[in-house]
Amino acid sequence: MKTNVYENAEVTANWHHLRFLFRG
């Protein structure tokens, strides 16, 4: 299984950022 850790970290950070924005 080849997973790009940096890409996953970026996607996770973006997802948490969106959640934070929606939560206010």
PDB file of C-alpha atoms in Angstrom:
ATOM      1  CA  MET A   1       0.000   0.000   0.000  1.00  0.00           C
ATOM      2  CA  LYS A   2       1.610   3.250  -1.127  1.00  0.00           C
ATOM      3  CA  THR A   3       0.145   6.270   0.600  1.00  0.00           C
ATOM      4  CA  ASN A   4       1.411   9.811   0.308  1.00  0.00           C
ATOM      5  CA  VAL A   5       1.584  10.927   3.928  1.00  0.00           C
ATOM      6  CA  TYR A   6       1.969  14.569   2.961  1.00  0.00           C
ATOM      7  CA  GLU A   7      -1.113  14.499   0.725  1.00  0.00           C
ATOM      8  CA  ASN A   8      -3.136  12.756   3.430  1.00  0.00           C
ATOM      9  CA  ALA A   9      -2.014  15.319   6.001  1.00  0.00           C
ATOM     10  CA  GLU A  10      -3.029  18.161   3.693  1.00  0.00           C
ATOM     11  CA  VAL A  11      -6.460  16.642   3.013  1.00  0.00           C
ATOM     12  CA  THR A  12      -6.994  16.025   6.734  1.00  0.00           C
ATOM     13  CA  ALA A  13      -5.971  19.588   7.592  1.00  0.00           C
ATOM     14  CA  ASN A  14      -8.320  20.976   4.930  1.00  0.00           C
ATOM     15  CA  TRP A  15     -11.186  18.793   6.204  1.00  0.00           C
ATOM     16  CA  HIS A  16     -10.674  19.941   9.807  1.00  0.00           C
ATOM     17  CA  HIS A  17     -10.447  23.542   8.599  1.00  0.00           C
ATOM     18  CA  LEU A  18     -13.794  23.203   6.802  1.00  0.00           C
ATOM     19  CA  ARG A  19     -15.364  21.620   9.897  1.00  0.00           C
ATOM     20  CA  PHE A  20     -14.055  24.499  12.004  1.00  0.00           C
ATOM     21  CA  LEU A  21     -15.527  27.054   9.591  1.00  0.00           C
ATOM     22  CA  PHE A  22     -18.921  25.335   9.522  1.00  0.00           C
ATOM     23  CA  ARG A  23     -18.974  25.067  13.318  1.00  0.00           C
ATOM     24  CA  GLY A  24     -18.139  28.740  13.645  1.00  0.00           C
TER      25      GLY A  24
END
